[in-house]
mmCIF file of C-alpha atoms in Angstrom:
data_model
loop_
_atom_site.group_PDB
_atom_site.id
_atom_site.type_symbol
_atom_site.label_atom_id
_atom_site.label_comp_id
_atom_site.label_asym_id
_atom_site.label_seq_id
_atom_site.Cartn_x
_atom_site.Cartn_y
_atom_site.Cartn_z
ATOM 1 C CA MET A 694 -20.042 -39.783 63.308
ATOM 2 C CA ILE A 695 -21.614 -36.846 61.467
ATOM 3 C CA THR A 696 -25.411 -36.892 61.274
ATOM 4 C CA SER A 697 -27.215 -36.367 57.950
ATOM 5 C CA ALA A 698 -28.671 -33.007 59.286
ATOM 6 C CA VAL A 699 -25.153 -31.665 60.117
ATOM 7 C CA ARG A 700 -23.851 -32.992 56.764
ATOM 8 C CA GLY A 701 -26.660 -31.185 54.965
ATOM 9 C CA VAL A 702 -25.873 -27.849 56.700
ATOM 10 C CA VAL A 703 -22.206 -28.171 55.970
ATOM 11 C CA VAL A 704 -22.871 -28.996 52.258
ATOM 12 C CA THR A 705 -25.334 -26.101 51.911
ATOM 13 C CA ALA A 706 -22.843 -23.615 53.583
ATOM 14 C CA LEU A 707 -19.955 -24.807 51.278
ATOM 15 C CA ALA A 708 -22.068 -24.620 48.245
ATOM 16 C CA THR A 709 -23.234 -21.134 49.065
ATOM 17 C CA THR A 710 -19.672 -20.000 49.736
ATOM 18 C CA PHE A 711 -18.362 -21.455 46.437
ATOM 19 C CA ALA A 712 -21.206 -19.942 44.585
ATOM 20 C CA LEU A 713 -20.330 -16.438 45.959
ATOM 21 C CA ILE A 714 -16.621 -16.526 45.445
ATOM 22 C CA PRO A 715 -16.778 -15.477 41.684
ATOM 23 C CA THR A 716 -19.150 -12.606 42.572
ATOM 24 C CA LEU A 717 -16.750 -11.487 45.506
ATOM 25 C CA ALA A 718 -13.811 -11.712 43.109
ATOM 26 C CA GLN A 719 -15.503 -9.611 40.452
ATOM 27 C CA ALA A 720 -16.447 -7.043 42.957
ATOM 28 C CA GLU A 721 -12.842 -6.894 44.276
ATOM 29 C CA GLN A 722 -11.477 -6.694 40.669
ATOM 30 C CA LYS A 723 -13.830 -3.861 39.791
ATOM 31 C CA ASP A 724 -12.509 -1.901 42.795
ATOM 32 C CA GLN A 725 -8.968 -2.611 41.672
ATOM 33 C CA ASP A 726 -9.762 -1.553 38.073
ATOM 34 C CA ASN A 727 -11.620 1.568 39.324
ATOM 35 C CA ASP A 728 -10.537 4.082 36.649
ATOM 36 C CA ILE A 729 -10.504 7.651 37.652
ATOM 37 C CA GLU A 730 -10.172 9.996 34.784
ATOM 38 C CA LYS A 731 -8.290 13.228 35.620
ATOM 39 C CA VAL A 732 -9.774 16.186 33.748
ATOM 40 C CA GLU A 733 -7.693 19.410 33.947
ATOM 41 C CA LEU A 734 -9.136 22.542 32.239
ATOM 42 C CA VAL A 735 -8.329 26.197 32.122
ATOM 43 C CA GLY A 736 -11.344 28.500 31.619
ATOM 44 C CA PHE A 737 -11.265 32.178 30.512
ATOM 45 C CA ASN A 738 -14.308 34.333 31.394
ATOM 46 C CA ARG A 739 -15.945 35.617 28.188
ATOM 47 C CA VAL A 740 -17.755 38.331 30.103
ATOM 48 C CA ALA A 741 -16.719 39.797 33.535
ATOM 49 C CA THR A 742 -19.491 39.247 35.864
ATOM 50 C CA TRP A 743 -19.001 39.334 39.638
ATOM 51 C CA PRO A 744 -21.044 39.705 42.730
ATOM 52 C CA SER A 745 -21.846 43.264 43.632
ATOM 53 C CA SER A 746 -19.535 44.871 46.055
ATOM 54 C CA HIS A 747 -22.231 45.256 48.634
ATOM 55 C CA GLY A 748 -22.911 41.529 48.502
ATOM 56 C CA VAL A 749 -26.661 41.459 49.131
ATOM 57 C CA HIS A 750 -28.110 38.045 49.748
ATOM 58 C CA ARG A 751 -29.821 36.598 46.657
ATOM 59 C CA ASP A 752 -27.442 38.411 44.527
ATOM 60 C CA ASN A 753 -26.773 36.108 41.453
ATOM 61 C CA TRP A 754 -24.128 36.218 38.645
ATOM 62 C CA THR A 755 -23.372 34.048 35.640
ATOM 63 C CA THR A 756 -19.943 33.688 34.058
ATOM 64 C CA PRO A 757 -19.609 32.189 30.563
ATOM 65 C CA LEU A 758 -16.309 30.328 29.971
ATOM 66 C CA ASP A 759 -14.216 29.212 27.131
ATOM 67 C CA LEU A 760 -12.404 25.973 28.161
ATOM 68 C CA TYR A 761 -8.919 24.810 27.153
ATOM 69 C CA THR A 762 -6.622 21.868 27.964
ATOM 70 C CA LYS A 763 -2.855 22.110 28.240
ATOM 71 C CA HIS A 764 -0.784 20.044 25.684
ATOM 72 C CA PRO A 765 2.994 19.870 25.336
ATOM 73 C CA SER A 766 4.322 21.370 22.159
ATOM 74 C CA LYS A 767 7.254 20.173 20.173
ATOM 75 C CA TYR A 768 9.362 22.978 21.696
ATOM 76 C CA GLY A 769 8.794 21.776 25.307
ATOM 77 C CA ARG A 770 6.218 24.508 26.206
ATOM 78 C CA SER A 771 2.567 23.802 26.859
ATOM 79 C CA VAL A 772 0.027 25.111 24.555
ATOM 80 C CA LEU A 773 -3.686 25.502 25.044
ATOM 81 C CA ARG A 774 -6.244 23.761 22.871
ATOM 82 C CA HIS A 775 -9.873 24.594 22.810
ATOM 83 C CA ALA A 776 -11.791 21.947 24.697
ATOM 84 C CA GLY A 777 -15.346 23.346 24.920
ATOM 85 C CA ASP A 778 -17.283 25.966 26.751
ATOM 86 C CA GLY A 779 -19.174 26.293 29.970
ATOM 87 C CA GLU A 780 -20.719 28.574 32.543
ATOM 88 C CA SER A 781 -20.934 29.145 36.210
ATOM 89 C CA GLU A 782 -24.069 30.284 37.991
ATOM 90 C CA CYS A 783 -23.558 31.549 41.505
ATOM 91 C CA ALA A 784 -25.905 32.849 44.207
ATOM 92 C CA VAL A 785 -24.762 34.794 47.275
ATOM 93 C CA VAL A 786 -25.674 32.983 50.541
ATOM 94 C CA ARG A 787 -23.654 35.186 52.865
ATOM 95 C CA ALA A 788 -21.868 38.478 52.751
ATOM 96 C CA GLU A 789 -19.529 40.068 55.274
ATOM 97 C CA GLY A 790 -17.673 43.246 54.267
ATOM 98 C CA ARG A 791 -16.071 42.626 50.861
ATOM 99 C CA GLU A 792 -16.158 38.881 51.230
ATOM 100 C CA VAL A 793 -19.005 37.024 49.539
ATOM 101 C CA THR A 794 -19.888 33.332 50.151
ATOM 102 C CA ALA A 795 -21.644 31.871 47.108
ATOM 103 C CA GLN A 796 -23.195 28.574 46.134
ATOM 104 C CA CYS A 797 -22.180 27.830 42.465
ATOM 105 C CA THR A 798 -23.319 25.332 39.880
ATOM 106 C CA ARG A 799 -20.901 24.931 36.960
ATOM 107 C CA THR A 800 -21.615 23.253 33.575
ATOM 108 C CA LEU A 801 -18.639 22.293 31.454
ATOM 109 C CA ARG A 802 -19.466 21.360 27.894
ATOM 110 C CA LEU A 803 -16.670 19.224 26.403
ATOM 111 C CA LYS A 804 -16.293 17.226 23.215
ATOM 112 C CA LYS A 805 -16.888 13.913 25.087
ATOM 113 C CA GLY A 806 -19.832 15.148 27.111
ATOM 114 C CA THR A 807 -20.996 17.610 29.813
ATOM 115 C CA LEU A 808 -19.793 17.683 33.429
ATOM 116 C CA THR A 809 -21.902 19.392 36.172
ATOM 117 C CA LEU A 810 -20.161 20.645 39.322
ATOM 118 C CA SER A 811 -21.378 22.149 42.513
ATOM 119 C CA ASP A 812 -19.311 24.071 45.084
ATOM 120 C CA MET A 813 -19.274 26.763 47.711
ATOM 121 C CA ILE A 814 -16.748 29.621 47.306
ATOM 122 C CA ASN A 815 -15.619 32.482 49.555
ATOM 123 C CA TYR A 816 -15.058 35.228 46.905
ATOM 124 C CA ARG A 817 -13.054 38.404 47.561
ATOM 125 C CA PRO A 818 -12.352 40.772 44.723
ATOM 126 C CA PHE A 819 -8.908 40.460 43.104
ATOM 127 C CA VAL A 820 -7.856 37.606 45.457
ATOM 128 C CA PRO A 821 -7.332 34.092 44.005
ATOM 129 C CA VAL A 822 -9.351 31.461 45.746
ATOM 130 C CA THR A 823 -9.246 27.719 45.656
ATOM 131 C CA ALA A 824 -12.255 25.556 46.620
ATOM 132 C CA LYS A 825 -13.360 21.878 46.644
ATOM 133 C CA THR A 826 -15.975 21.087 43.999
ATOM 134 C CA ALA A 827 -18.166 18.038 43.603
ATOM 135 C CA ILE A 828 -19.012 16.286 40.356
ATOM 136 C CA ILE A 829 -22.806 15.909 40.551
ATOM 137 C CA GLY A 830 -23.617 14.612 37.094
ATOM 138 C CA GLY A 831 -22.811 14.555 33.366
ATOM 139 C CA THR A 832 -23.912 13.458 29.894
ATOM 140 C CA GLY A 833 -22.384 11.584 27.004
ATOM 141 C CA HIS A 834 -19.066 9.921 28.011
ATOM 142 C CA TYR A 835 -19.658 11.441 31.560
ATOM 143 C CA ARG A 836 -23.229 10.199 31.895
ATOM 144 C CA SER A 837 -22.624 8.360 35.136
ATOM 145 C CA ALA A 838 -19.912 10.626 36.381
ATOM 146 C CA TYR A 839 -19.273 11.482 39.925
ATOM 147 C CA GLY A 840 -16.259 12.523 41.911
ATOM 148 C CA ASP A 841 -14.572 15.685 43.137
ATOM 149 C CA GLY A 842 -11.798 18.071 42.536
ATOM 150 C CA TYR A 843 -10.663 21.642 42.949
ATOM 151 C CA ILE A 844 -11.491 24.904 41.301
ATOM 152 C CA THR A 845 -9.237 27.993 41.460
ATOM 153 C CA LEU A 846 -10.574 31.383 40.461
ATOM 154 C CA ASP A 847 -7.865 33.888 39.660
ATOM 155 C CA GLY A 848 -9.245 37.086 38.030
ATOM 156 C CA HIS A 849 -10.700 36.112 34.644
ATOM 157 C CA ARG A 850 -9.083 32.685 34.711
ATOM 158 C CA THR A 851 -10.534 29.517 36.275
ATOM 159 C CA HIS A 852 -8.528 26.380 36.703
ATOM 160 C CA PHE A 853 -10.251 23.032 37.158
ATOM 161 C CA VAL A 854 -8.550 19.870 38.360
ATOM 162 C CA LEU A 855 -11.210 17.015 38.582
ATOM 163 C CA ASN A 856 -11.149 13.414 39.478
ATOM 164 C CA VAL A 857 -13.933 11.877 37.352
ATOM 165 C CA ASP A 858 -15.110 8.508 38.546
ATOM 166 C CA GLU A 859 -17.546 6.459 36.413
#
């Protein structure tokens, strides 16, 4: 026969379990419904600013950008529509020969809000480079944004492919 003490422990354990089931189900549903917004942008440098060829440490440069999104046209080609503006601020952390490693902070001002990115790039003049970037914050629609993506620098064009989690 079950004693009253054991019965009390079993009832308490079951009550606690049943009380937590809705919370666990909500947490699991939130993970399943985890919406990641893909943001793809093309930026064009308004002013050509680059690290100096000698790549001295603490050499900084700023690049203002006009941002565009690709949209399909009725003729099957993609057209660019203005999406906002932004800028990249980079600081040299290492230089070897003509290659410069820089820490960059990028601000993308879009119609829905602002995204702030941070990345480390290995820049070589006239050579396209792709680097991983982190979303470190935002405003407006992106106020609680985080995530990651890739940035490709190719001459005066910058391509962003971002996975924005909120």
